[in-house]
Amino acid sequence: MSSPPSASASSSPPPCPKKMITLRSSDGATFEIEETAALQSKTLENMIHENCASTLIPVPNITGEVLARVVEFCSKHAEAGVDDESLGAWDEEFVAVDHTTLFDYIRAANFLEIPTLLDLGCQTVADMIKGKTPDEIKKTFKITTACTPEEEEEVRGENQWAFE
Amino acid sequence: MDMFSVLTDALIITIISFLPFEEAARTSVLSRRWRDLWRSTANIEFDERFFVRDNVAVETQRVQRLEFINFIRCWPHEDTAELILRRFMLRMSKPCEFKCDVQMCISFAISRDVEVLELDFSDPTWDENDMENHEPEFDLPMQIGLPALESLTLFACSFNPALLINLRSLKHVSFGWIAVRMSTLNDLLRNSTCLESLRLKKCWNLEHLSIFERDLALKTLVIDNCNFHQECFAVEAPNLRSFKYSGSVGNFELLFTRHLEEAELDFGSESEFDESGGELLQTLLSSLDCARVLKVCSYILQVVPTGEEPLRMQSPLNVRHLILNTALHRDEYWGIAFFLKSCPFLETLTLQMSPPRIFPDYQPPFQFDPSRFWSGNIERLYRCVLRTLKVVEVKGFQGTVNETRLLRYLLYNGRAMQELKLYLSNEADGHGGDRSVYFQRAVFVMGFPKASPNAHVMII
């Protein structure tokens, strides 16, 4: 690849064209992502350094639908010159999805080791738990309790201070 | 199907770590799987006040305190050595009674490389409003080897200033109820170049406040009822977003920039009317003129019109949201008018109703009739009221004569008004008034004539 000639008069090196990485999801869909954005993921970072020649990375655990959104997230967070407030607003919209999708993001962020996305997803779920009674939480997340009433009594007794 | 079944235990623990400690503990009853997961939370709060209630007998409190100590002692720490601990908070009064346990807690937090460390040994019986300086309850004996520490809170806990030298990643520092010297603060600001917020609460032994570090990254500065030898506050902070001060009036030399977003001033501890204090207050306010949110106290409302210009600031303030801590007493009227006139872009006005702190020797700048002050004569037609004021909130509404007079004036003249929110007070007013009475009065306010067809009154 040839680099375009530098336009500035200073002695800085000519700008390099952005290196693109291609990711392939579990269901065979491919997505392009800039290398700088891919480095948000520790897993991808390691893979890039191991396979210096190849630019196609299989991501077996994540479907195309979720991977597309993850690529969007990483690209947005790798963008220069975005102020904290607008990035925060963008993040808020990003996680305004149904529970299933949200959990998919968390699992993808965990597998790809993207700390910003993992924290964002987990914080969002925590915010859904905050302020709710145990019954409300069980209902929201369809947790079918495997506790007998006696077991529940016992646990409440153990942590009585938290229930007063 | 249980949605959490697709997540590993480690991921659930990460989620739990974003919950406050008490709520994290309550997740123990969600299901068998959740029973003990919360004990691996990365956010630990050992707070005596979870166990010790303040409305019980002293003997019972002693028993509750022992339950708290027992809880700490039983906390798993060997088998969780690989788990991340991000935040450790310990709040306990009279720590000298359980010195070993406190030391073990601190060592535990250090061994796990916490990012946020909070130690609060203050006593809930201490009065925030008195000027007493309490001796520290605990002394941090060791150097804290936590180069990655981002946030440090020490209340009633003395420390060796040299400890701060190695904490270069510090972003947030909060000191309370301890003696601090200006030299310690200067060292802190010089060494921790990432410092974003500094809070000082009930500190003493400060000679004055003098902050002039170059390229200071500081965004938040809070001075809360501290005891200074000399009330001189000279601060140059080009990145400051938020400035909050409560205490005595002093000599302020503040060099902030247009980054300043909010400022709060509370001189509630002043006990005398200063008839020449207006000049100083106006100078102080002009150094805060970029702030979009400004909160002022009753003292300011009474004293600010005593400057050379009693009716308004020489240059207008940028304020969009003005919060007044007020009783809407007639001695505050000139001050309220002063601010309305000085804030031509005001969009939101919040009246936080509080008990009057009125000075017996108050002198108004001009003779006036309180009952006709807000009658909308030409002097009271302020640009913000006519053009920009959209929202008015009254927190602790009781519907007193003074409240209704001002609200009638605002509704009658507020052509841009959209909302008037009346948050009813929950307290009895000592004349037989209670929430139902306040509600009736609020309904009465709803019927006042309105200049703005969009204005709508909400009773909350």
mmCIF file of C-alpha atoms in Angstrom, chain A residues 99-100 103 106-107 110 118-119 122-123 125-126 129-132 134 137-138 140-148 151-152 154-156 158-159 161-164, chain B residues 1-8 11 14-16 18-23 25-32 34-36 38-39 45 50-51 53 71 86 219 261:
data_model
loop_
_atom_site.group_PDB
_atom_site.id
_atom_site.type_symbol
_atom_site.label_atom_id
_atom_site.label_comp_id
_atom_site.label_asym_id
_atom_site.label_seq_id
_atom_site.Cartn_x
_atom_site.Cartn_y
_atom_site.Cartn_z
ATOM 1 C CA HIS A 99 -32.961 -7.377 28.252
ATOM 2 C CA THR A 100 -31.939 -10.213 25.961
ATOM 3 C CA PHE A 103 -27.222 -9.591 28.095
ATOM 4 C CA ILE A 106 -22.442 -8.242 28.230
ATOM 5 C CA ARG A 107 -21.446 -11.700 27.075
ATOM 6 C CA ASN A 110 -16.785 -10.415 28.318
ATOM 7 C CA LEU A 118 -18.704 -4.628 29.963
ATOM 8 C CA ASP A 119 -18.967 -1.891 32.593
ATOM 9 C CA CYS A 122 -23.379 -4.356 33.851
ATOM 10 C CA GLN A 123 -24.055 -0.877 35.207
ATOM 11 C CA VAL A 125 -28.461 -4.090 34.572
ATOM 12 C CA ALA A 126 -27.519 -2.933 38.084
ATOM 13 C CA ILE A 129 -32.083 -3.895 39.912
ATOM 14 C CA LYS A 130 -31.626 -0.824 42.118
ATOM 15 C CA GLY A 131 -34.600 0.226 44.152
ATOM 16 C CA LYS A 132 -36.628 -2.890 43.399
ATOM 17 C CA PRO A 134 -36.633 -8.988 45.548
ATOM 18 C CA ILE A 137 -36.388 -8.230 40.542
ATOM 19 C CA LYS A 138 -37.449 -11.864 40.186
ATOM 20 C CA THR A 140 -38.300 -8.431 35.784
ATOM 21 C CA PHE A 141 -35.618 -11.010 35.055
ATOM 22 C CA LYS A 142 -37.836 -14.096 35.263
ATOM 23 C CA ILE A 143 -35.766 -15.601 38.056
ATOM 24 C CA THR A 144 -37.649 -18.711 39.093
ATOM 25 C CA THR A 145 -36.702 -19.173 42.652
ATOM 26 C CA ALA A 146 -35.332 -22.534 43.587
ATOM 27 C CA CYS A 147 -35.524 -21.582 47.273
ATOM 28 C CA THR A 148 -38.051 -23.107 49.580
ATOM 29 C CA GLU A 151 -34.435 -21.490 52.818
ATOM 30 C CA GLU A 152 -35.483 -17.949 52.079
ATOM 31 C CA GLU A 154 -32.793 -18.671 56.620
ATOM 32 C CA VAL A 155 -31.036 -16.382 54.149
ATOM 33 C CA ARG A 156 -33.006 -13.379 55.328
ATOM 34 C CA GLU A 158 -28.349 -14.433 57.879
ATOM 35 C CA ASN A 159 -28.455 -10.964 56.362
ATOM 36 C CA TRP A 161 -29.323 -6.039 58.731
ATOM 37 C CA ALA A 162 -29.839 -5.517 55.002
ATOM 38 C CA PHE A 163 -33.581 -6.053 55.234
ATOM 39 C CA GLU A 164 -34.380 -3.647 58.028
ATOM 40 C CA MET B 1 -36.560 -18.763 31.518
ATOM 41 C CA ASP B 2 -34.222 -17.189 34.045
ATOM 42 C CA MET B 3 -32.443 -14.476 32.066
ATOM 43 C CA PHE B 4 -29.376 -14.691 34.242
ATOM 44 C CA SER B 5 -28.832 -18.296 33.224
ATOM 45 C CA VAL B 6 -26.857 -17.120 30.184
ATOM 46 C CA LEU B 7 -24.387 -15.266 32.379
ATOM 47 C CA THR B 8 -21.519 -16.753 34.356
ATOM 48 C CA LEU B 11 -20.533 -11.655 35.319
ATOM 49 C CA THR B 14 -19.662 -7.739 38.200
ATOM 50 C CA ILE B 15 -23.282 -6.585 38.046
ATOM 51 C CA ILE B 16 -23.695 -6.883 41.821
ATOM 52 C CA PHE B 18 -22.414 -1.818 40.743
ATOM 53 C CA LEU B 19 -25.043 -2.005 43.486
ATOM 54 C CA PRO B 20 -24.808 -0.254 46.848
ATOM 55 C CA PHE B 21 -23.686 -2.763 49.489
ATOM 56 C CA GLU B 22 -27.049 -3.085 51.214
ATOM 57 C CA GLU B 23 -28.835 -3.812 47.946
ATOM 58 C CA ALA B 25 -26.777 -8.126 50.239
ATOM 59 C CA ARG B 26 -30.475 -8.265 49.434
ATOM 60 C CA THR B 27 -29.801 -10.146 46.206
ATOM 61 C CA SER B 28 -29.022 -13.121 48.447
ATOM 62 C CA VAL B 29 -32.709 -14.055 48.472
ATOM 63 C CA LEU B 30 -33.237 -14.038 44.725
ATOM 64 C CA SER B 31 -32.449 -17.708 44.245
ATOM 65 C CA ARG B 32 -30.143 -20.453 45.474
ATOM 66 C CA TRP B 34 -27.558 -15.812 44.238
ATOM 67 C CA ARG B 35 -27.299 -16.742 47.916
ATOM 68 C CA ASP B 36 -23.595 -16.075 48.355
ATOM 69 C CA TRP B 38 -22.929 -10.945 46.689
ATOM 70 C CA ARG B 39 -20.090 -11.690 49.091
ATOM 71 C CA GLU B 45 -19.201 -0.903 52.569
ATOM 72 C CA PHE B 50 -26.367 -0.474 58.785
ATOM 73 C CA PHE B 51 -26.390 -2.137 62.205
ATOM 74 C CA ARG B 53 -29.839 2.564 64.916
ATOM 75 C CA PHE B 71 -19.967 -9.148 60.651
ATOM 76 C CA ARG B 86 -12.552 -1.737 43.596
ATOM 77 C CA LYS B 219 -12.859 20.372 38.352
ATOM 78 C CA GLU B 261 -20.840 25.599 35.546
#
